[in-house]
PDB file of C-alpha atoms in Angstrom:
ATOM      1  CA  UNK A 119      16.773 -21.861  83.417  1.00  0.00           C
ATOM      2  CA  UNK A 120      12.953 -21.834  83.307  1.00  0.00           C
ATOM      3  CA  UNK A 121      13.644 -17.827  81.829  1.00  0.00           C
ATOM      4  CA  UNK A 122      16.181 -19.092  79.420  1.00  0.00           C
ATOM      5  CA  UNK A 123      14.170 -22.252  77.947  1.00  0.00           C
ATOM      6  CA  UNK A 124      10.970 -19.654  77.254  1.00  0.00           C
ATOM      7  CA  UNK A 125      13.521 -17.261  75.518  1.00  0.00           C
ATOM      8  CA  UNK A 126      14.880 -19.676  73.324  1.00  0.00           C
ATOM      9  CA  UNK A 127      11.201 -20.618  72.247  1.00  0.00           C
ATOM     10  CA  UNK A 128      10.351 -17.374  71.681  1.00  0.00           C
ATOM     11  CA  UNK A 129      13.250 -16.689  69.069  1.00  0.00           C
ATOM     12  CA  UNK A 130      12.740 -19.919  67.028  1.00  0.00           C
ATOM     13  CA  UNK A 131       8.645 -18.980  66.844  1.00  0.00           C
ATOM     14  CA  UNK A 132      10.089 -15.418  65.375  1.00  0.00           C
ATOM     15  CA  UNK A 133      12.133 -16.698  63.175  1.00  0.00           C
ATOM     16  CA  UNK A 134      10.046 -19.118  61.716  1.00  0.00           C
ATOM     17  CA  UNK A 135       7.353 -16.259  61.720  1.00  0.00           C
ATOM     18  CA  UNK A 136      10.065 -14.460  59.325  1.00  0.00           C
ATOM     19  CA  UNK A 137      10.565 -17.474  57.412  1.00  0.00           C
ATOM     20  CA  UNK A 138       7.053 -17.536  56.244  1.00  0.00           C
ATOM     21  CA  UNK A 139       6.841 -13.796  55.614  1.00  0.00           C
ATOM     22  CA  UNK A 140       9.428 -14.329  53.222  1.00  0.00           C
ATOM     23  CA  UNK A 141       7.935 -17.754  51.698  1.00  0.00           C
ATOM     24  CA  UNK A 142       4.978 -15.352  51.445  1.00  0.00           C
ATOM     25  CA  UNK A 143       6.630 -12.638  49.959  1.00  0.00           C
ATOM     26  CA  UNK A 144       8.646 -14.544  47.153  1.00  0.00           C
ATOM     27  CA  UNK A 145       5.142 -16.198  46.303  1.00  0.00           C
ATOM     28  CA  UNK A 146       3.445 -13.187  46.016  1.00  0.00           C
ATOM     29  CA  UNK A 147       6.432 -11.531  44.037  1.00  0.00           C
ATOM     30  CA  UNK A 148       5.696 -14.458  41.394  1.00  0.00           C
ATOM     31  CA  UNK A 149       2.205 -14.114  40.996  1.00  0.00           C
ATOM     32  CA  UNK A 150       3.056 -10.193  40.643  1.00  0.00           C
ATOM     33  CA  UNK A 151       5.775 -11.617  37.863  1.00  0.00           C
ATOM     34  CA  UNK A 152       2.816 -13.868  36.344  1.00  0.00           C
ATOM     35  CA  UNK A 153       0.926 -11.764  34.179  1.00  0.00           C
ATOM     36  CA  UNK A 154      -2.273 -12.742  31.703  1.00  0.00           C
ATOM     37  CA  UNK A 155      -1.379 -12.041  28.202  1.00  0.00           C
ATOM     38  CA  UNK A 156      -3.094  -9.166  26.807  1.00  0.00           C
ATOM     39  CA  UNK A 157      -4.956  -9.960  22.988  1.00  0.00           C
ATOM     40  CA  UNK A 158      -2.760  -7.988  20.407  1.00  0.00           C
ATOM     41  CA  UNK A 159      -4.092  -4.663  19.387  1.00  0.00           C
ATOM     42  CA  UNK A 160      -5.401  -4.294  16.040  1.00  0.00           C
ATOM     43  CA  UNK A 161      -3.150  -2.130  13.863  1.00  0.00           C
ATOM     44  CA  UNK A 162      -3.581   1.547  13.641  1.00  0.00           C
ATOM     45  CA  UNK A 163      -3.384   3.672  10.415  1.00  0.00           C
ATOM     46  CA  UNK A 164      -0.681   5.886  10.088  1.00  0.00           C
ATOM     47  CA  UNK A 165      -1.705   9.765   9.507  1.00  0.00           C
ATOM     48  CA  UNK A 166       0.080   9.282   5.815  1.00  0.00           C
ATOM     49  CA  UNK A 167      -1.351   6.113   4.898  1.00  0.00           C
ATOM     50  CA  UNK A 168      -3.274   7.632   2.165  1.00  0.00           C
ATOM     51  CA  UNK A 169      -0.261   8.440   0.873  1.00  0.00           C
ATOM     52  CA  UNK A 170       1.067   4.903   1.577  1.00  0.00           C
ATOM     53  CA  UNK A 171      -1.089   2.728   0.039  1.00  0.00           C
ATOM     54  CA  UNK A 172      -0.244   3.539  -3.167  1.00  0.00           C
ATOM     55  CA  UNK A 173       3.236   2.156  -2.854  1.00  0.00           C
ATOM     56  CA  UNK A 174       2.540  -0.935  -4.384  1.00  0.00           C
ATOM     57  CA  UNK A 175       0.896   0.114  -7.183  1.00  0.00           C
ATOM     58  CA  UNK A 176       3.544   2.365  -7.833  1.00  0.00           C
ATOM     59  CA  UNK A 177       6.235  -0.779  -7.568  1.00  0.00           C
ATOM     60  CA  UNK A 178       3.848  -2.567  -9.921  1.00  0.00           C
ATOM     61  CA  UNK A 179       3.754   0.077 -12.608  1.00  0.00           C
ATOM     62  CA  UNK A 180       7.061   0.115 -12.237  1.00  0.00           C
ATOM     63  CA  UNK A 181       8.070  -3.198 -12.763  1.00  0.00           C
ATOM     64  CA  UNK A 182       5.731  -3.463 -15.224  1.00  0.00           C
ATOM     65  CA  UNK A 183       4.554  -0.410 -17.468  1.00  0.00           C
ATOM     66  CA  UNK A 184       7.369   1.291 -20.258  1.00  0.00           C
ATOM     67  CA  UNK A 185       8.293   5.038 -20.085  1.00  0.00           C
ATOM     68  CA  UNK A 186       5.772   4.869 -23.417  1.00  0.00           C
ATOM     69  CA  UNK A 187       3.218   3.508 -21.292  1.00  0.00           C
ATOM     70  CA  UNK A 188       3.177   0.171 -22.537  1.00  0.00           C
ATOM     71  CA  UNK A 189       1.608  -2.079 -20.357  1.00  0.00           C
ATOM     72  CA  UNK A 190       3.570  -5.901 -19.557  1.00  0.00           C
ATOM     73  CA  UNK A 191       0.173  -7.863 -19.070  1.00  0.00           C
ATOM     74  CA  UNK A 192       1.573 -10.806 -19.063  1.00  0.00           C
ATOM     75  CA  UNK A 193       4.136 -10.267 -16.243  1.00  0.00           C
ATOM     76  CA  UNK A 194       1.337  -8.420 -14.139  1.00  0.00           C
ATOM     77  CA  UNK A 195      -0.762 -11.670 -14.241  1.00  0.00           C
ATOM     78  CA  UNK A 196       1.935 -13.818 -13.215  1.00  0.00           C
ATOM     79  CA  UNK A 197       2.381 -11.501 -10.504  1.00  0.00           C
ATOM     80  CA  UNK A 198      -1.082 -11.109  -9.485  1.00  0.00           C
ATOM     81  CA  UNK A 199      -0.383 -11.608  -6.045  1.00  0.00           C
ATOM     82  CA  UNK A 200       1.204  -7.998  -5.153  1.00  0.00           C
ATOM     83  CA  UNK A 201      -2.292  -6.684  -8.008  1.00  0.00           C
ATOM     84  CA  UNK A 202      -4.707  -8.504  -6.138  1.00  0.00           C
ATOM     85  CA  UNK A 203      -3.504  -7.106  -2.213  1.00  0.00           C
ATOM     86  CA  UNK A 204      -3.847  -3.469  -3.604  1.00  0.00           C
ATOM     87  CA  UNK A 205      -7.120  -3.716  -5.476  1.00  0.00           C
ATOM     88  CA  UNK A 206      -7.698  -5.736  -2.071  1.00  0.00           C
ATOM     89  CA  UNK A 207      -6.939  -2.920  -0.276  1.00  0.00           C
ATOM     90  CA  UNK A 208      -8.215  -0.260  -2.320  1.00  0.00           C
ATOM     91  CA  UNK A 209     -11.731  -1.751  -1.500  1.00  0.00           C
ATOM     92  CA  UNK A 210     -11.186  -1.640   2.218  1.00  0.00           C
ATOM     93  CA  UNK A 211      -9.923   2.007   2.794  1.00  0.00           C
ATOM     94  CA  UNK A 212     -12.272   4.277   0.288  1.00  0.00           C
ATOM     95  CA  UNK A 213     -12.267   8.006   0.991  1.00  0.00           C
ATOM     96  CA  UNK A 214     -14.788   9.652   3.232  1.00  0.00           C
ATOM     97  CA  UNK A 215     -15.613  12.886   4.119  1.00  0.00           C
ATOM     98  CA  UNK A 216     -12.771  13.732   6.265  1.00  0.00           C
ATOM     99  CA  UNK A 217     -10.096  13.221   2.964  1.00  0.00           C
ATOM    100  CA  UNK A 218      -9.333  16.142   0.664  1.00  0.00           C
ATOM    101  CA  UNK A 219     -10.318  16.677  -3.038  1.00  0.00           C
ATOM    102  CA  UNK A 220      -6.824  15.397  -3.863  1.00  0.00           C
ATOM    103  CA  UNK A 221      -6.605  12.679  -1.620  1.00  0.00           C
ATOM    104  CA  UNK A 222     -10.253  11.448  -3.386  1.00  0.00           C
ATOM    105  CA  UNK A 223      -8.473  12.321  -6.751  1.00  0.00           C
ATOM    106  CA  UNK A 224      -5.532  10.466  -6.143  1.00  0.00           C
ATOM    107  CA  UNK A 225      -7.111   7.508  -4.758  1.00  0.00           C
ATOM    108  CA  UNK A 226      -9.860   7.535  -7.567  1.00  0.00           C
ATOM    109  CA  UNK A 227      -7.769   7.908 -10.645  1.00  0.00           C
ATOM    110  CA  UNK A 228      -5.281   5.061  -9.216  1.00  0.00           C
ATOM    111  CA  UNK A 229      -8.329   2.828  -8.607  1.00  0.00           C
ATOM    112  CA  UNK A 230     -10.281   3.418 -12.484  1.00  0.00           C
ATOM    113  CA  UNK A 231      -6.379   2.300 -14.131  1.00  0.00           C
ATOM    114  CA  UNK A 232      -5.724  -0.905 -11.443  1.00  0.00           C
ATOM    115  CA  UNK A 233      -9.598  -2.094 -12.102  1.00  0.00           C
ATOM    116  CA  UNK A 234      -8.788  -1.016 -16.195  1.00  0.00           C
ATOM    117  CA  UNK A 235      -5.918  -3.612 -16.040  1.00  0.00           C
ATOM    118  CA  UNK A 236      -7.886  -6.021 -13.801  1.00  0.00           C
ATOM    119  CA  UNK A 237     -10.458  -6.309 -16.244  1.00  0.00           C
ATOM    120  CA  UNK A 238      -8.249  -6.842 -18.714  1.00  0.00           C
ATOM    121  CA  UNK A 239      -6.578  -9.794 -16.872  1.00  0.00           C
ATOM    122  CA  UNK A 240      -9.429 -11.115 -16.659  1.00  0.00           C
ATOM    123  CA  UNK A 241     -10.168 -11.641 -20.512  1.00  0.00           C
ATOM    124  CA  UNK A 242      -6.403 -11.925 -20.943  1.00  0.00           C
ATOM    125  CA  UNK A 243      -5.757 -12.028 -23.694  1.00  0.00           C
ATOM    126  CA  UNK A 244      -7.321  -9.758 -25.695  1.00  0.00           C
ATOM    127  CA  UNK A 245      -6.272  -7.627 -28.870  1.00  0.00           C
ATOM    128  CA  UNK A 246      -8.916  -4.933 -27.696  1.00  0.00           C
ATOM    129  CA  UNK A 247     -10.956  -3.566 -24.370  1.00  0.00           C
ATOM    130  CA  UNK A 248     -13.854  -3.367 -27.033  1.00  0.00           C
ATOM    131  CA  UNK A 249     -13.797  -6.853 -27.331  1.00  0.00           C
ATOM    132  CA  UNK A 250     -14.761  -7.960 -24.278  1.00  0.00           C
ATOM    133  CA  UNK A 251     -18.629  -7.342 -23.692  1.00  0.00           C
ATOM    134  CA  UNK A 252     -19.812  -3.834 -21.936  1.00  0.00           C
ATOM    135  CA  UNK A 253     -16.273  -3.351 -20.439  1.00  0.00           C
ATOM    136  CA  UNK A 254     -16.801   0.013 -18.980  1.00  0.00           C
ATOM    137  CA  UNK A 255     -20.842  -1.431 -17.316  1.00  0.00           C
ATOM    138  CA  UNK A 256     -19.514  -4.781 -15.319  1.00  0.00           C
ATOM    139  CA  UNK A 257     -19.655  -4.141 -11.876  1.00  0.00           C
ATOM    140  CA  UNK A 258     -16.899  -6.546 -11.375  1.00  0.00           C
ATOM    141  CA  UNK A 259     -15.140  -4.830  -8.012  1.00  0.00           C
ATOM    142  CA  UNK A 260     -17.101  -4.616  -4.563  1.00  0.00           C
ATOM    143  CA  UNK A 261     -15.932  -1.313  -2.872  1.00  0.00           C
ATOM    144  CA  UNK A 262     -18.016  -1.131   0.597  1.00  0.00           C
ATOM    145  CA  UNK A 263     -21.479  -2.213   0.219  1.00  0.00           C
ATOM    146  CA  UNK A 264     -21.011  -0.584  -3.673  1.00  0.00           C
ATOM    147  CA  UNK A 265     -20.032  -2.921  -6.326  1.00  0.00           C
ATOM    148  CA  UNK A 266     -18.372  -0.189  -9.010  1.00  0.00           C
ATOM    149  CA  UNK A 267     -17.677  -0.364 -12.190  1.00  0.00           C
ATOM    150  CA  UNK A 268     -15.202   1.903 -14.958  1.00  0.00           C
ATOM    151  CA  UNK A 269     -18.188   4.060 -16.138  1.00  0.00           C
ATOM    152  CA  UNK A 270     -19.403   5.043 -12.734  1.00  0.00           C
ATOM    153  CA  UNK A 271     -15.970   5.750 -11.324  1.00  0.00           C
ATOM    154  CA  UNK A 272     -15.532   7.796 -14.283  1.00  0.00           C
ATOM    155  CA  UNK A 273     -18.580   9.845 -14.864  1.00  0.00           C
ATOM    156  CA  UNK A 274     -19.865   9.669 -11.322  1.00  0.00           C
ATOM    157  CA  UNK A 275     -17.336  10.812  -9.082  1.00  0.00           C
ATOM    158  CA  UNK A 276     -13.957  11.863 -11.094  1.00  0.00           C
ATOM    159  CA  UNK A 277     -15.569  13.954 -13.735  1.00  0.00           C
ATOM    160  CA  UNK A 278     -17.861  15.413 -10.699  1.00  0.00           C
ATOM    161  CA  UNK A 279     -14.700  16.882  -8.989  1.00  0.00           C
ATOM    162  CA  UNK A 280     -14.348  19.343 -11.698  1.00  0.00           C
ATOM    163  CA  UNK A 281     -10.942  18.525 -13.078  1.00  0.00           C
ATOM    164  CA  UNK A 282     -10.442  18.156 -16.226  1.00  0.00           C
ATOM    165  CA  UNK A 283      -6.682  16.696 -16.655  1.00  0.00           C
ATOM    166  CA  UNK A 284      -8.439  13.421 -15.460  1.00  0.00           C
ATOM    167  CA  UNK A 285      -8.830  12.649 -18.856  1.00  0.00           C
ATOM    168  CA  UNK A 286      -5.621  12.210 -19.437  1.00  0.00           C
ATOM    169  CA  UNK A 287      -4.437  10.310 -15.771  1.00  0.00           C
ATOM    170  CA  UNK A 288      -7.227   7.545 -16.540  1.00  0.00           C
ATOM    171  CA  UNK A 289      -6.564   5.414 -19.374  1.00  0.00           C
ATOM    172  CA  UNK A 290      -9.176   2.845 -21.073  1.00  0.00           C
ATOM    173  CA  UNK A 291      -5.856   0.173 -21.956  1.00  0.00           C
ATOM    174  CA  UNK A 292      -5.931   1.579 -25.775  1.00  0.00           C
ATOM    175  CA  UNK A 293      -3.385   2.739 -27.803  1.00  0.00           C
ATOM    176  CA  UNK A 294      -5.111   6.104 -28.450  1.00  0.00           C
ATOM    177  CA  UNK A 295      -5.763   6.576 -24.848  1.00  0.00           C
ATOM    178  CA  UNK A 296      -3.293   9.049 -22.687  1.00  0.00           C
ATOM    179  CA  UNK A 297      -0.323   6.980 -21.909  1.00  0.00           C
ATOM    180  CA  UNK A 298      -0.748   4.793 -18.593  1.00  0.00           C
ATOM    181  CA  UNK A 299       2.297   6.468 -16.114  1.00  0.00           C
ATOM    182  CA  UNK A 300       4.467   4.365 -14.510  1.00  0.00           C
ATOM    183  CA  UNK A 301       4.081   6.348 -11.301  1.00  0.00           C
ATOM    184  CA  UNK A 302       1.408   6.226  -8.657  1.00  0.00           C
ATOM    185  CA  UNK A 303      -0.729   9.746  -8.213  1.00  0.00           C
ATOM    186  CA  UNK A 304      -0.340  10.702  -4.756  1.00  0.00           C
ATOM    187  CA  UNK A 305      -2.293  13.676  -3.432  1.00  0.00           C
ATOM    188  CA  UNK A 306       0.696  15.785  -2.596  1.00  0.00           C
ATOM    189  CA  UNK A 307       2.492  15.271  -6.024  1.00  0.00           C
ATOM    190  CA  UNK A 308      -1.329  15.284  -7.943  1.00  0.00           C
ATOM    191  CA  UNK A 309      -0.874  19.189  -9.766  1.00  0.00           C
ATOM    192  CA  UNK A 310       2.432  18.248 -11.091  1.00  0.00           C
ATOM    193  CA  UNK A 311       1.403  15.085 -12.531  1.00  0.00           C
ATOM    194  CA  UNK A 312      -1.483  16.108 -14.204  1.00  0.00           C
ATOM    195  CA  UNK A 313       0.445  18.601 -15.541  1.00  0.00           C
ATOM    196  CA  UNK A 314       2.699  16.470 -16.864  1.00  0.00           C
ATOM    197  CA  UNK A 315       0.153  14.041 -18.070  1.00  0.00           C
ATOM    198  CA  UNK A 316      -1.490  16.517 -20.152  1.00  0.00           C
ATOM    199  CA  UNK A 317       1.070  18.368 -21.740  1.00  0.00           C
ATOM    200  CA  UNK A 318       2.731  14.835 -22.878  1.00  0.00           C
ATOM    201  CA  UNK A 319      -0.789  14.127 -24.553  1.00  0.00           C
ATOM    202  CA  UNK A 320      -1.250  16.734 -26.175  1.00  0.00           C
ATOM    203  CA  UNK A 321       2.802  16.356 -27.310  1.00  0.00           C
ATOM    204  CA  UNK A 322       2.110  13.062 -28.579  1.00  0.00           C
ATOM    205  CA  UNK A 323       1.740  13.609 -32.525  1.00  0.00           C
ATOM    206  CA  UNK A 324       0.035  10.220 -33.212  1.00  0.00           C
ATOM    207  CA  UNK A 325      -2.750  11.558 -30.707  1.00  0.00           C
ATOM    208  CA  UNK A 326      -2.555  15.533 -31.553  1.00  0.00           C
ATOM    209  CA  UNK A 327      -1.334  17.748 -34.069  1.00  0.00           C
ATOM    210  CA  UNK A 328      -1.477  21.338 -33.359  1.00  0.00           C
ATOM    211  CA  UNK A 329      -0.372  23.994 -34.742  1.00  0.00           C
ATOM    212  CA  UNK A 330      -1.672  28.075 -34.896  1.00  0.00           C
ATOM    213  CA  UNK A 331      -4.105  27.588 -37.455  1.00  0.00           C
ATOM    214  CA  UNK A 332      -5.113  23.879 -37.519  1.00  0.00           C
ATOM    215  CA  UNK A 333      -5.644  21.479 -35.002  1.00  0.00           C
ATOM    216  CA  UNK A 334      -6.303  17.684 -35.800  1.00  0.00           C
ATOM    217  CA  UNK A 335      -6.888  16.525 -31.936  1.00  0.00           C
ATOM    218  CA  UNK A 336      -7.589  13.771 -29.569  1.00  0.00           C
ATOM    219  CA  UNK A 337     -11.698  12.516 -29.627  1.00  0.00           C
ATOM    220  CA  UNK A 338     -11.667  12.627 -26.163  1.00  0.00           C
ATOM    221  CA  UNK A 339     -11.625  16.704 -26.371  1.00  0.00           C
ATOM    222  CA  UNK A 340     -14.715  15.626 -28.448  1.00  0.00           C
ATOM    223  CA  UNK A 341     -16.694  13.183 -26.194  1.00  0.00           C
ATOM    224  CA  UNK A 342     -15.813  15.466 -23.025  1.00  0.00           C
ATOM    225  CA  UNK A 343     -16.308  18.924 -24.221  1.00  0.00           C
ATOM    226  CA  UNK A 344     -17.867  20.287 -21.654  1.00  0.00           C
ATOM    227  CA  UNK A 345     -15.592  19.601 -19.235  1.00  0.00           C
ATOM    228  CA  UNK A 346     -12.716  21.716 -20.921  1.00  0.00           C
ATOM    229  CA  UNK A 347     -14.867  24.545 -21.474  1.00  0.00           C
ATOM    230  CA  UNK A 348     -15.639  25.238 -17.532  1.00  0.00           C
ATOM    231  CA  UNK A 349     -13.123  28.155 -17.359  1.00  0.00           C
ATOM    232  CA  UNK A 350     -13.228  29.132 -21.428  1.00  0.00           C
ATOM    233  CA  UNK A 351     -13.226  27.732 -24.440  1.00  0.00           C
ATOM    234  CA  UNK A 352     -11.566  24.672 -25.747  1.00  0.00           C
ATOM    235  CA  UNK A 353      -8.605  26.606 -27.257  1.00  0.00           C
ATOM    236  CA  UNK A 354      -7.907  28.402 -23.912  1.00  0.00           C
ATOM    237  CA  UNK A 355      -7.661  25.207 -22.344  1.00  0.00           C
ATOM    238  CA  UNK A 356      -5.499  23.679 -24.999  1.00  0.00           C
ATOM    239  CA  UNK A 357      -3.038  26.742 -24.899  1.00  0.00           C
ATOM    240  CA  UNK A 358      -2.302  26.251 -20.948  1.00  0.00           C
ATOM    241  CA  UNK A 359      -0.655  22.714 -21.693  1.00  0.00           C
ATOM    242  CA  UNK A 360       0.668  23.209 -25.345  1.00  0.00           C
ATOM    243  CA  UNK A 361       3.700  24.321 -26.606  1.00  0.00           C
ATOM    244  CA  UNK A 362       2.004  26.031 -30.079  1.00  0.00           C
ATOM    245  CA  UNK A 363      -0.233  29.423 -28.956  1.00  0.00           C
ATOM    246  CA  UNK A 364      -3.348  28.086 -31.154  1.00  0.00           C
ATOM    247  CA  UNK A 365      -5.446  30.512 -32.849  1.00  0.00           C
ATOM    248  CA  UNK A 366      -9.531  30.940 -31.496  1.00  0.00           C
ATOM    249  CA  UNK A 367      -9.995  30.852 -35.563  1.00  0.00           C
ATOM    250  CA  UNK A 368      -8.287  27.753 -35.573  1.00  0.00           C
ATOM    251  CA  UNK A 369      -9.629  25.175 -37.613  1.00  0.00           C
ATOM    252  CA  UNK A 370     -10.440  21.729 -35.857  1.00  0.00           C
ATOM    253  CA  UNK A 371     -10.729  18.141 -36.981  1.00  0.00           C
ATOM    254  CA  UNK A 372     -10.570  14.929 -34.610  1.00  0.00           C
ATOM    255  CA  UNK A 373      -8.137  11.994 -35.084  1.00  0.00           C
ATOM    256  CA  UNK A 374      -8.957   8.209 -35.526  1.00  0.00           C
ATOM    257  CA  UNK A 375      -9.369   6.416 -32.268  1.00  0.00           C
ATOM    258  CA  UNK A 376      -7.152   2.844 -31.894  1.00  0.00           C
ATOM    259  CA  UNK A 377      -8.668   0.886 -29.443  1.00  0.00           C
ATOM    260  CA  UNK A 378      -6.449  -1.590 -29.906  1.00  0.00           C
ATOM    261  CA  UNK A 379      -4.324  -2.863 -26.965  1.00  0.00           C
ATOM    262  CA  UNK A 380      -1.747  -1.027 -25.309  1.00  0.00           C
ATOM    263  CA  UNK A 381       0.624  -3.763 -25.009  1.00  0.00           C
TER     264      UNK A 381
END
């Protein structure tokens, strides 16, 4: 009897042993389960986002520049929402060192046209760029620690990078200016639409009129001669993107420059 009693105390103590092993175990399974939350991690660039951020200026020229490359100011500043988060972002993600000459091209050109029509907006509205005071000089647009303005971005870094069919992917919001495309430059598209660009300027008879002996052209070949004589002469330059073979001998005059809105 005395045998049997200290048995039966032994097996309740072992259960009741087990009992709290398992207590123990289920509480320590839910503080396993119970984990601090982690603070989000901030977002990481995409390897194409260079090529990305250009999507919604491309969606805005879209919506709101003509396949003549008339420009809808109005509807743009009712929008100015979508405008304002790309120039936004244009000043947060410049190019460095590590981008390529047509990733800086791309992102340049787009920038000089959004800040073109930004300034614009600003002094909306306006029958002419030339009327609102030292257009191309107000550093308007804080890029960095820089604040930039057209003329800089112009003749400080694009015409630096030694190609010359900027002239005619930047436009100064005048209706002699190259037509403002309704398409965003992109780095990996940026050959064919300069291309383009320039050979529908210099197609455009109310800008140039060429032909094998005469040429009545654009002033821009005027104020930026220099920069279409790096690999020739003018004429060699103009006969890569016309349709007319022009004669060396040609004679030359320049056209009458509208500033006047291109609305």
């Amino acid at each position: 009897m005395k045998y049997l009693s200290v048995l039966i105390i032994t097996l309740i103590f072992t259960l009741s042993c087990c009992g709290m092993q398992k207590s123990i175990k289920v509480s320590t399974n839910e503080i396993e389960k119970t984990e601090i939350p982690l603070p989000p991690k901030p977002p990481k660039k995409s390897a194409n986002f260079k090529e990305l951020m250009h999507k919604r200026w491309h969606t805005i020229l879209q919506n709101h520049v003509s396949d003549d490359g008339n420009v809808d100011y109005k509807a743009i500043k009712n929008d100015k929402a979508e405008f304002d988060i790309y120039i936004d972002y244009l000043s947060d993600n410049q190019p460095n060192e590590t981008w390529s000459k047509n990733e800086k091209l791309a992102y340049w050109i787009n920038a000089y046209n959004a800040l073109t029509i930004d300034l614009i907006l600003r002094n909306y509205p306006t029958k002419s760029i030339k009327d609102i005071k030292d257009p191309w000089d107000q550093r308007l647009w804080k890029f960095g620690d820089t604040w930039q303005n057209l003329n800089d971005i112009e003749h400080k870094i694009l015409r630096n990078m030694d190609e010359p069919r900027i002239h005619f992917a930047i436009v100064c919001a005048s209706v002699s200016c190259p037509k403002l495309q309704n398409t965003a430059f992109t780095a990996v598209n940026l050959d064919a639409q300069l291309t383009k660009a320039t050979k529908e300027f210099l197609a455009d008879t109310s800008k140039n009129e060429l032909s094998k002996d005469n040429i009545k052209i654009s002033k821009i070949f005027k104020w930026f001669k220099k920069d279409f004589e790096q690999n020739g002469s003018l004429i060699d330059f103009l006969n890569q993107y016309s349709d007319v073979t022009i004669s060396e001998s040609a004679k030359k005059s320049y056209t009458d420059y509208n500033w006047g809105l291109n609305d």
